[in-house]
């Protein structure tokens, strides 16, 4: 992060209104912090876990006309280290006043990056920890302390204290991969408000795995020498147009947003069809992400990470100034936020947008005419990467010329490993004395659909075989059945690939030229359910993982699948709580929550760094268009031949 690079050129002048969904500029963020500090007379003990745009009501956005003035507001979460109290505030950037200040009792905000570094320093300065390290004959300067959220297990002495439970590792050299050499049996517990070590859990000396497990280029030799250059060029520039954070590309339009918690957020997604912009999604975001590990032993049972709610994938986003995350003609967007002390921090090149060739879009050969019609597919990619401790996650939205939207997560980075004490029942031996722990990743997407307007319904579609009989004498017939969900409880569903199950979001009031209601369908990809016991602490806290589909009526304050403050929370919040009311979801403004899980039983080939694995889902139009919307994509031309 840096404090000197400016965000996209967005005016904050009162004489030049900006779109109400434009992210806060660095100047607006600084002003919001200053307003709250001055009006509430805050001490230097306050931290700022979040300073973000307070999005105007949906009705205001949908009725907004360019040039209109809409009040600019910032939403802030504050933590008082002196008292442990959490507050939420709203600061008006139009009137320069605090319009709301509320104490939120009994919660813990997300753990901030500054706290991680301060926690590591506090642990390494602790005499008891130093003695434990000396007992293991490990130089203190080679030790790395990795603070984790402690979770909630109903254990005494943990409620009301902001805690971290730290994992420890050894670097072989100053630039080595420390995750390959865990110091098992040694766990410091830290009060993050006081930055004091409360306890050193010393379960006995466990040998540190001997190999460094290096992956960086400086340690790998020889490199492959037979890779020829592959260059992507667009001499006339990209096909997209950008105005602030508004994007137009191949009939698509949407707005880019970003928060420290969710990372990339997409707003007001629509497709231009027959001279008008047709809405599809009002807001799409990653609402929660949970990584439960499957080892019950004392060193490992607490390893259940809520990467969105306990940390924030936005604040942990990589600057794409480094490496080759994106190729081609790229448009980058910076992300502005604060550090924990309220100072403006900029992640340069946080979001990457570019076009990709994606093979054949459609093709047909008429052999009688010796005629071939083929079109190349191009897709628009909007993405960001974050690093959450050992893991890297790439979050990708793809837009296609035929009206398809795809969401994909690319999982890479380094396995979370323990030292091997015995046969690894709950993991895999991936290197000498290195046990890579079994785990899963669950991603919950909040999809606020507006298919051709606000009132939508959701159906489940399954395919059935026609029984053998007079109507099916040869036994070949099958058909699709659609079932309407009328209430929230009816819409709590899991995938069934053997039934070809998908779900479609329908506007019953708008029909295509064939008289069919317009809709989009959700096509599941890689998915699974959790293996945790129904009464386990993790399923009490992340109950949304038990279903792949949830549907709720739109509510402005229902934003996160596991609740607003999952850090150290006992559970029961979010989707399981909201849907107990069993509200109507028929022909109304609905929000679809889709959860997909990636199952990871590690393999030696995942070590020392993992080849990327992919997981996600697809949104496809079903009767939304009158015919194939990509008929007008022109044949591609190359320097040597014409494709048609």
Coordinates of C-alpha atoms in Angstrom, one line a residue, residues 68-618:
X68 CA -28.3 15.0 -10.1
X69 CA -26.8 15.6 -6.7
X70 CA -27.0 12.7 -4.2
X71 CA -25.6 13.1 -0.7
X72 CA -22.2 11.4 -0.3
X73 CA -21.8 9.5 2.9
X74 CA -19.2 7.3 4.4
X75 CA -19.8 4.3 6.6
X76 CA -17.2 3.6 9.3
X77 CA -16.5 0.8 11.7
X78 CA -14.4 1.9 14.7
X79 CA -12.7 -0.1 17.5
X80 CA -11.6 1.5 20.8
X81 CA -8.6 -0.5 21.9
X82 CA -8.8 1.1 25.4
X83 CA -12.3 -0.3 26.1
X84 CA -12.7 -3.0 23.5
X85 CA -15.9 -1.3 22.3
X86 CA -17.0 -1.4 18.6
X87 CA -18.9 1.5 17.0
X88 CA -20.6 2.1 13.6
X89 CA -20.7 5.7 12.3
X90 CA -22.1 7.5 9.2
X91 CA -20.4 10.7 8.2
X92 CA -22.0 13.0 5.7
X93 CA -19.4 14.3 3.2
X94 CA -22.0 16.8 2.0
X95 CA -22.7 18.5 5.4
X96 CA -19.4 17.5 7.0
X97 CA -21.2 16.0 10.1
X98 CA -21.6 12.7 11.8
X99 CA -25.2 11.7 11.2
X100 CA -25.1 8.4 13.1
X101 CA -23.0 7.0 15.9
X102 CA -23.9 3.6 17.4
X103 CA -22.2 1.3 19.9
X104 CA -22.4 -2.4 18.7
X105 CA -22.1 -4.5 21.8
X106 CA -20.6 -7.9 22.0
X107 CA -18.8 -8.0 18.7
X108 CA -15.3 -8.0 17.3
X109 CA -14.5 -6.3 14.0
X110 CA -12.1 -8.0 11.5
X111 CA -8.5 -8.3 12.3
X112 CA -6.5 -5.7 10.4
X113 CA -3.1 -6.0 8.7
X114 CA -1.5 -3.6 11.2
X115 CA -2.6 -5.8 14.0
X116 CA -0.9 -8.8 12.5
X117 CA 2.6 -7.1 12.4
X118 CA 2.1 -5.6 15.9
X119 CA 1.0 -9.0 17.2
X120 CA 4.1 -10.7 15.8
X121 CA 6.4 -8.1 17.4
X122 CA 4.7 -8.6 20.7
X123 CA 5.1 -12.3 20.6
X124 CA 8.7 -12.3 19.7
X125 CA 9.4 -9.8 22.5
X126 CA 7.8 -12.0 25.1
X127 CA 10.3 -13.7 27.5
X128 CA 8.3 -16.9 27.8
X129 CA 8.1 -17.3 24.0
X130 CA 11.8 -16.6 23.7
X131 CA 12.5 -19.4 26.3
X132 CA 10.2 -21.8 24.4
X133 CA 12.1 -21.1 21.2
X134 CA 15.5 -21.4 22.9
X135 CA 14.3 -24.8 24.3
X136 CA 13.9 -25.9 20.7
X137 CA 17.3 -24.6 19.7
X138 CA 15.8 -22.3 17.0
X139 CA 17.3 -18.8 16.5
X140 CA 14.7 -16.2 17.4
X141 CA 15.5 -14.1 14.3
X142 CA 14.5 -17.0 12.0
X143 CA 11.1 -17.4 13.6
X144 CA 7.9 -16.2 11.9
X145 CA 4.7 -15.6 13.9
X146 CA 1.5 -15.9 11.8
X147 CA -1.6 -14.6 13.8
X148 CA -4.9 -16.3 13.2
X149 CA -8.4 -15.5 14.3
X150 CA -9.2 -17.7 17.3
X151 CA -12.8 -18.6 16.4
X152 CA -15.4 -19.5 18.9
X153 CA -15.5 -22.8 20.7
X154 CA -17.3 -22.0 23.9
X155 CA -14.1 -22.2 25.9
X156 CA -13.8 -20.3 29.2
X157 CA -11.9 -17.0 29.4
X158 CA -12.2 -16.0 25.7
X159 CA -15.5 -14.0 25.5
X160 CA -15.1 -10.2 25.5
X161 CA -11.4 -10.3 24.7
X162 CA -10.0 -9.5 21.2
X163 CA -7.8 -12.6 20.7
X164 CA -5.5 -14.1 18.2
X165 CA -4.0 -17.6 18.3
X166 CA -0.6 -17.6 16.5
X167 CA 1.1 -20.2 14.4
X168 CA 4.9 -20.3 14.3
X169 CA 7.4 -21.2 11.6
X170 CA 11.1 -21.1 10.8
X171 CA 12.8 -19.5 7.8
X172 CA 15.9 -21.4 6.7
X173 CA 17.3 -18.2 5.2
X174 CA 16.0 -14.6 5.2
X175 CA 14.2 -15.2 1.9
X176 CA 13.1 -18.8 2.4
X177 CA 9.6 -20.3 2.4
X178 CA 8.7 -20.5 6.1
X179 CA 5.4 -22.3 5.6
X180 CA 7.3 -25.6 4.9
X181 CA 8.8 -25.6 8.4
X182 CA 6.1 -25.3 11.0
X183 CA 6.9 -25.2 14.7
X184 CA 4.2 -27.5 15.9
X185 CA 3.4 -27.7 19.6
X186 CA 3.9 -24.0 20.3
X187 CA 1.0 -21.6 20.1
X188 CA 1.0 -18.0 21.6
X189 CA -2.3 -16.5 22.4
X190 CA -2.5 -12.7 22.2
X191 CA -4.8 -9.9 23.5
X192 CA -4.9 -7.7 20.4
X193 CA -6.4 -4.7 22.1
X194 CA -3.5 -4.6 24.6
X195 CA -1.0 -6.4 22.4
X196 CA -0.1 -8.6 25.3
X197 CA 0.7 -12.3 25.2
X198 CA -1.8 -14.0 27.5
X199 CA -0.6 -17.5 27.2
X200 CA 2.0 -19.7 25.5
X201 CA 0.5 -23.1 24.7
X202 CA 3.5 -25.4 24.8
X203 CA 2.4 -28.9 24.0
X204 CA 6.0 -30.3 23.8
X205 CA 8.8 -30.2 21.4
X206 CA 8.0 -31.5 17.9
X207 CA 10.8 -31.8 15.3
X208 CA 10.7 -29.1 12.7
X209 CA 10.5 -30.5 9.1
X210 CA 14.0 -30.5 7.7
X211 CA 13.5 -29.3 4.1
X212 CA 13.0 -25.6 3.2
X213 CA 10.5 -26.3 0.5
X214 CA 11.6 -23.5 -1.8
X215 CA 9.6 -22.3 -4.8
X216 CA 11.0 -18.8 -5.6
X217 CA 13.0 -18.5 -8.9
X218 CA 16.2 -17.8 -7.0
X219 CA 16.1 -21.3 -5.6
X220 CA 14.9 -23.3 -8.7
X221 CA 17.5 -24.5 -11.2
X222 CA 17.6 -25.3 -14.0
X223 CA 14.6 -23.5 -15.5
X224 CA 12.9 -24.7 -18.7
X225 CA 14.6 -23.3 -21.7
X226 CA 12.1 -24.2 -24.5
X227 CA 9.3 -21.7 -23.8
X228 CA 9.0 -19.3 -26.7
X229 CA 7.5 -15.8 -26.3
X230 CA 3.7 -15.5 -26.5
X231 CA 2.7 -11.9 -26.9
X232 CA -0.8 -10.4 -26.8
X233 CA -1.3 -7.2 -28.7
X234 CA -4.2 -5.0 -29.6
X235 CA -2.8 -2.4 -32.0
X236 CA -6.1 -0.4 -32.0
X237 CA -6.5 -0.7 -28.2
X238 CA -9.1 -2.6 -26.2
X239 CA -12.8 -2.7 -27.1
X240 CA -14.0 -1.4 -23.7
X241 CA -14.8 2.1 -22.6
X242 CA -14.2 3.4 -19.1
X243 CA -15.7 6.5 -17.5
X244 CA -14.6 6.7 -13.9
X245 CA -15.7 3.3 -12.7
X246 CA -18.4 2.8 -15.3
X247 CA -17.5 0.2 -18.0
X248 CA -19.0 -0.5 -21.4
X249 CA -18.0 -3.5 -23.5
X250 CA -19.7 -5.5 -26.2
X251 CA -23.2 -4.4 -25.2
X252 CA -22.4 -4.9 -21.5
X253 CA -22.5 -2.1 -19.0
X254 CA -21.7 -2.2 -15.3
X255 CA -20.0 -0.2 -12.5
X256 CA -16.9 -1.3 -10.5
X257 CA -16.8 -1.0 -6.8
X258 CA -14.4 -2.1 -4.0
X259 CA -14.6 -2.6 -0.3
X260 CA -12.0 -3.7 2.3
X261 CA -14.2 -6.6 3.2
X262 CA -15.6 -7.9 -0.1
X263 CA -13.0 -6.8 -2.5
X264 CA -14.4 -6.3 -6.0
X265 CA -18.1 -5.5 -6.1
X266 CA -20.0 -5.1 -9.4
X267 CA -23.0 -2.8 -9.6
X268 CA -25.9 -2.3 -12.1
X269 CA -25.0 -5.0 -14.6
X270 CA -27.0 -4.8 -17.8
X271 CA -26.9 -5.7 -21.5
X272 CA -27.9 -3.5 -24.4
X273 CA -30.5 -5.2 -26.5
X274 CA -32.7 -3.8 -29.2
X275 CA -31.9 -0.2 -28.3
X276 CA -32.2 -0.3 -24.6
X277 CA -30.1 -1.3 -21.6
X278 CA -31.8 -4.3 -19.9
X279 CA -30.9 -4.8 -16.2
X280 CA -29.7 -8.2 -15.0
X281 CA -27.9 -7.8 -11.6
X282 CA -28.1 -4.8 -9.3
X283 CA -25.2 -5.8 -7.1
X284 CA -22.9 -8.9 -7.1
X285 CA -20.3 -9.5 -4.4
X286 CA -18.5 -12.2 -2.4
X287 CA -20.5 -12.2 0.9
X288 CA -18.4 -14.7 2.9
X289 CA -15.6 -17.2 2.5
X290 CA -14.8 -19.9 5.0
X291 CA -12.0 -22.4 5.0
X292 CA -12.6 -25.3 7.5
X293 CA -9.7 -27.6 8.2
X294 CA -10.3 -31.3 9.1
X295 CA -7.7 -32.1 11.8
X296 CA -9.2 -32.5 15.3
X297 CA -5.9 -32.4 17.2
X298 CA -5.2 -29.6 19.7
X299 CA -2.7 -27.9 17.4
X300 CA -5.2 -27.7 14.5
X301 CA -8.8 -27.9 15.5
X302 CA -9.3 -24.1 15.6
X303 CA -8.2 -23.7 12.0
X304 CA -11.4 -22.4 10.5
X305 CA -10.8 -19.1 8.6
X306 CA -13.5 -16.6 7.7
X307 CA -11.4 -14.8 5.2
X308 CA -14.1 -12.2 4.3
X309 CA -15.6 -11.6 7.8
X310 CA -12.5 -12.1 10.0
X311 CA -10.0 -10.4 7.8
X312 CA -11.3 -9.0 4.5
X313 CA -10.2 -10.0 1.1
X314 CA -10.2 -6.4 0.0
X315 CA -7.7 -5.1 2.5
X316 CA -5.5 -8.1 1.7
X317 CA -5.6 -7.5 -2.1
X318 CA -2.4 -7.6 -4.0
X319 CA -1.0 -4.7 -6.0
X320 CA -0.8 -6.0 -9.5
X321 CA 2.2 -3.8 -10.3
X322 CA 4.3 -6.9 -9.7
X323 CA 4.3 -10.3 -11.5
X324 CA 2.2 -11.4 -14.5
X325 CA -1.3 -11.7 -13.2
X326 CA -2.8 -10.1 -16.3
X327 CA -1.7 -10.0 -19.9
X328 CA -2.7 -7.8 -22.8
X329 CA -4.1 -4.3 -23.0
X330 CA -4.9 -3.8 -19.4
X331 CA -6.9 -1.2 -17.5
X332 CA -6.1 -1.1 -13.8
X333 CA -8.2 0.4 -11.0
X334 CA -6.7 1.4 -7.7
X335 CA -8.4 0.8 -4.4
X336 CA -8.5 3.4 -1.6
X337 CA -9.1 2.6 2.1
X338 CA -7.4 3.3 5.4
X339 CA -4.9 1.5 7.5
X340 CA -6.1 0.6 11.0
X341 CA -5.2 4.1 12.4
X342 CA -7.3 5.9 9.8
X343 CA -4.5 7.0 7.5
X344 CA -5.4 6.8 3.8
X345 CA -3.9 3.8 2.1
X346 CA -3.9 3.0 -1.6
X347 CA -3.5 -0.4 -3.2
X348 CA -2.2 0.5 -6.7
X349 CA -3.5 -1.6 -9.6
X350 CA -5.8 -3.5 -7.3
X351 CA -8.3 -4.5 -10.0
X352 CA -7.3 -5.7 -13.5
X353 CA -9.6 -5.5 -16.5
X354 CA -8.7 -6.9 -20.0
X355 CA -10.0 -8.8 -22.9
X356 CA -9.2 -12.5 -23.8
X357 CA -9.7 -14.6 -26.9
X358 CA -11.8 -17.6 -25.7
X359 CA -11.8 -19.9 -28.7
X360 CA -14.9 -20.6 -30.8
X361 CA -18.1 -18.7 -30.0
X362 CA -20.2 -20.5 -32.6
X363 CA -19.7 -22.5 -35.8
X364 CA -21.5 -24.4 -38.5
X365 CA -20.3 -26.1 -41.6
X366 CA -22.8 -26.6 -44.5
X367 CA -21.0 -29.3 -46.4
X368 CA -23.5 -29.1 -49.3
X369 CA -22.6 -25.5 -49.9
X370 CA -19.0 -26.0 -48.8
X371 CA -19.7 -23.0 -46.5
X372 CA -18.3 -22.5 -43.0
X373 CA -19.5 -19.8 -40.6
X374 CA -17.3 -19.5 -37.4
X375 CA -17.0 -16.7 -34.9
X376 CA -14.2 -16.3 -32.3
X377 CA -15.4 -15.7 -28.7
X378 CA -14.0 -12.8 -26.8
X379 CA -14.5 -12.3 -23.1
X380 CA -14.0 -9.4 -20.7
X381 CA -12.1 -10.3 -17.5
X382 CA -12.4 -8.2 -14.3
X383 CA -10.3 -9.7 -11.5
X384 CA -8.3 -9.2 -8.4
X385 CA -5.9 -11.3 -6.3
X386 CA -5.5 -11.4 -2.5
X387 CA -3.1 -13.2 -0.2
X388 CA -4.6 -14.6 3.0
X389 CA -1.7 -15.9 5.0
X390 CA -0.5 -19.0 3.1
X391 CA -3.2 -19.0 0.4
X392 CA -3.7 -16.9 -2.7
X393 CA -7.1 -16.4 -4.2
X394 CA -7.8 -14.9 -7.6
X395 CA -11.4 -13.7 -8.1
X396 CA -12.5 -13.5 -11.7
X397 CA -15.7 -12.2 -13.3
X398 CA -16.0 -13.0 -17.0
X399 CA -18.4 -11.4 -19.4
X400 CA -19.2 -13.1 -22.8
X401 CA -20.7 -11.8 -26.0
X402 CA -23.6 -14.2 -25.9
X403 CA -24.9 -12.7 -22.6
X404 CA -23.2 -15.3 -20.3
X405 CA -21.6 -14.3 -17.0
X406 CA -19.1 -16.5 -15.3
X407 CA -17.6 -16.3 -11.8
X408 CA -14.4 -18.2 -11.0
X409 CA -12.0 -18.4 -8.1
X410 CA -8.5 -19.5 -8.7
X411 CA -6.9 -21.1 -5.6
X412 CA -3.1 -21.2 -5.4
X413 CA -0.4 -20.3 -2.8
X414 CA 1.0 -22.6 -0.2
X415 CA -0.6 -25.5 1.7
X416 CA -1.2 -25.1 5.4
X417 CA 1.0 -27.9 6.9
X418 CA 1.8 -29.4 10.3
X419 CA 4.8 -31.3 11.4
X420 CA 4.2 -35.0 11.0
X421 CA 3.9 -36.7 14.3
X422 CA 2.4 -40.0 13.1
X423 CA 0.5 -41.4 10.1
X424 CA -1.3 -38.4 8.6
X425 CA -5.0 -39.6 8.9
X426 CA -6.3 -36.0 8.5
X427 CA -3.8 -34.9 5.8
X428 CA -1.2 -36.0 3.3
X429 CA 2.5 -36.5 3.5
X430 CA 3.8 -34.0 0.9
X431 CA 7.5 -33.8 1.9
X432 CA 9.7 -35.4 4.7
X433 CA 7.9 -34.8 8.0
X434 CA 5.4 -32.4 6.4
X435 CA 1.7 -33.1 6.8
X436 CA -0.6 -31.0 4.5
X437 CA -3.9 -30.8 6.3
X438 CA -7.3 -31.8 4.7
X439 CA -9.5 -28.8 4.2
X440 CA -12.3 -27.2 2.2
X441 CA -13.1 -23.7 0.8
X442 CA -16.6 -22.3 0.7
X443 CA -17.5 -19.2 -1.2
X444 CA -20.9 -17.5 -0.7
X445 CA -21.9 -15.0 -3.5
X446 CA -24.7 -12.5 -2.9
X447 CA -26.5 -11.9 -6.2
X448 CA -29.1 -9.2 -6.2
X449 CA -31.0 -10.0 -9.4
X450 CA -33.0 -7.4 -11.3
X451 CA -34.0 -9.4 -14.4
X452 CA -35.6 -6.7 -16.6
X453 CA -36.9 -5.1 -13.4
X454 CA -37.2 -5.5 -9.7
X455 CA -39.9 -8.2 -9.2
X456 CA -38.4 -11.6 -9.9
X457 CA -39.2 -15.2 -9.0
X458 CA -36.9 -18.2 -8.6
X459 CA -37.5 -21.7 -10.0
X460 CA -35.7 -25.0 -9.6
X461 CA -35.3 -27.1 -12.8
X462 CA -34.8 -30.8 -12.8
X463 CA -34.7 -33.3 -15.6
X464 CA -36.8 -36.5 -15.3
X465 CA -37.0 -39.6 -17.4
X466 CA -40.4 -40.4 -18.9
X467 CA -41.6 -43.8 -17.6
X468 CA -41.7 -46.6 -20.2
X469 CA -45.2 -46.8 -21.6
X470 CA -47.5 -45.8 -24.4
X471 CA -46.2 -42.3 -24.4
X472 CA -42.6 -43.6 -24.4
X473 CA -42.5 -47.0 -26.0
X474 CA -38.7 -46.9 -26.8
X475 CA -37.7 -45.5 -23.4
X476 CA -35.8 -42.5 -24.7
X477 CA -37.9 -39.6 -23.5
X478 CA -37.0 -37.1 -20.8
X479 CA -38.2 -33.7 -19.9
X480 CA -37.5 -30.7 -17.6
X481 CA -39.7 -29.7 -14.8
X482 CA -39.7 -26.3 -13.1
X483 CA -40.8 -25.7 -9.5
X484 CA -41.5 -22.3 -8.2
X485 CA -40.1 -21.3 -4.8
X486 CA -42.7 -19.3 -2.9
X487 CA -40.9 -18.9 0.5
X488 CA -37.4 -18.7 1.9
X489 CA -37.5 -22.2 3.4
X490 CA -38.5 -23.8 0.1
X491 CA -35.5 -22.2 -1.6
X492 CA -32.8 -23.8 0.7
X493 CA -31.4 -26.3 -1.8
X494 CA -28.4 -28.3 -2.7
X495 CA -27.0 -29.3 -6.1
X496 CA -28.0 -32.5 -7.9
X497 CA -25.9 -33.0 -11.0
X498 CA -27.6 -36.3 -11.8
X499 CA -30.9 -34.5 -12.2
X500 CA -29.2 -31.8 -14.3
X501 CA -30.4 -29.4 -11.6
X502 CA -30.1 -25.7 -12.1
X503 CA -32.0 -22.7 -10.8
X504 CA -33.4 -19.8 -12.9
X505 CA -34.4 -16.3 -11.9
X506 CA -37.4 -15.2 -13.8
X507 CA -39.3 -12.0 -14.5
X508 CA -42.9 -13.3 -14.9
X509 CA -44.1 -9.9 -16.1
X510 CA -41.7 -9.7 -19.2
X511 CA -41.9 -12.1 -22.1
X512 CA -39.7 -12.7 -25.1
X513 CA -41.2 -12.9 -28.6
X514 CA -42.2 -16.5 -28.1
X515 CA -44.3 -15.6 -25.0
X516 CA -41.8 -17.1 -22.6
X517 CA -40.9 -15.2 -19.4
X518 CA -37.4 -13.8 -19.5
X519 CA -34.8 -15.4 -17.2
X520 CA -31.2 -16.2 -16.3
X521 CA -30.1 -19.6 -14.9
X522 CA -27.5 -20.5 -12.3
X523 CA -25.4 -23.4 -13.5
X524 CA -23.4 -25.0 -10.7
X525 CA -19.8 -25.9 -11.2
X526 CA -17.4 -27.7 -8.8
X527 CA -19.2 -28.1 -5.5
X528 CA -19.5 -30.1 -2.3
X529 CA -21.0 -29.9 1.2
X530 CA -19.0 -29.6 4.4
X531 CA -17.9 -32.7 6.3
X532 CA -18.1 -31.0 9.7
X533 CA -20.7 -32.4 12.1
X534 CA -24.1 -30.5 12.2
X535 CA -23.4 -29.6 15.9
X536 CA -19.8 -28.5 15.3
X537 CA -18.8 -24.9 16.2
X538 CA -17.9 -24.1 12.6
X539 CA -21.4 -25.0 11.3
X540 CA -23.0 -23.0 14.0
X541 CA -21.0 -20.0 12.8
X542 CA -21.1 -20.7 9.1
X543 CA -24.5 -22.3 8.7
X544 CA -24.8 -21.0 5.1
X545 CA -22.4 -23.7 4.0
X546 CA -25.1 -26.4 4.5
X547 CA -27.0 -25.3 1.5
X548 CA -25.9 -24.3 -2.0
X549 CA -28.8 -22.1 -2.7
X550 CA -30.6 -19.6 -0.5
X551 CA -33.1 -17.0 -1.6
X552 CA -34.2 -14.0 0.4
X553 CA -36.3 -10.9 -0.3
X554 CA -34.1 -7.8 -0.7
X555 CA -33.2 -6.1 2.6
X556 CA -30.6 -3.4 2.6
X557 CA -29.1 -4.6 5.9
X558 CA -28.7 -8.2 4.9
X559 CA -25.3 -8.1 3.2
X560 CA -23.1 -10.9 4.7
X561 CA -23.9 -14.7 4.8
X562 CA -22.6 -15.3 8.3
X563 CA -23.6 -11.9 9.8
X564 CA -21.9 -8.6 10.1
X565 CA -19.3 -9.6 12.7
X566 CA -18.3 -13.3 12.5
X567 CA -15.0 -12.8 14.3
X568 CA -15.2 -14.7 17.6
X569 CA -19.0 -14.9 17.3
X570 CA -20.7 -18.0 18.6
X571 CA -22.9 -18.2 15.4
X572 CA -26.5 -18.3 14.4
X573 CA -26.3 -15.1 12.4
X574 CA -26.8 -14.4 8.7
X575 CA -28.8 -16.5 6.4
X576 CA -29.9 -19.2 8.9
X577 CA -31.4 -16.4 11.1
X578 CA -32.9 -14.3 8.4
X579 CA -34.7 -17.1 6.7
X580 CA -36.4 -18.4 9.9
X581 CA -39.1 -15.8 9.1
X582 CA -39.9 -17.8 5.9
X583 CA -40.7 -14.6 4.0
X584 CA -42.3 -14.6 0.6
X585 CA -39.9 -14.6 -2.4
X586 CA -42.4 -14.8 -5.2
X587 CA -42.6 -12.0 -7.8
X588 CA -40.6 -9.6 -5.6
X589 CA -37.2 -8.1 -5.3
X590 CA -35.1 -11.2 -4.6
X591 CA -31.5 -11.8 -3.6
X592 CA -30.0 -15.1 -4.5
X593 CA -27.1 -16.5 -2.4
X594 CA -25.1 -19.2 -4.1
X595 CA -22.5 -21.2 -2.2
X596 CA -19.9 -23.4 -3.8
X597 CA -17.3 -25.5 -2.1
X598 CA -13.8 -26.6 -3.2
X599 CA -12.7 -29.9 -1.6
X600 CA -8.9 -30.3 -1.1
X601 CA -7.3 -33.5 0.0
X602 CA -3.7 -32.4 -0.6
X603 CA -1.3 -34.3 -2.9
X604 CA 2.5 -34.1 -3.2
X605 CA 2.1 -32.2 -6.5
X606 CA 0.6 -29.3 -4.5
X607 CA 3.9 -28.8 -2.7
X608 CA 5.8 -26.5 -2.2
X609 CA 3.5 -24.2 -4.0
X610 CA 0.1 -25.2 -5.5
X611 CA -0.8 -25.2 -9.2
X612 CA -4.0 -23.1 -9.4
X613 CA -7.3 -24.9 -9.0
X614 CA -10.5 -23.4 -10.2
X615 CA -14.0 -23.4 -8.9
X616 CA -17.1 -21.3 -9.6
X617 CA -20.4 -21.1 -11.5
X618 CA -22.1 -19.7 -14.6

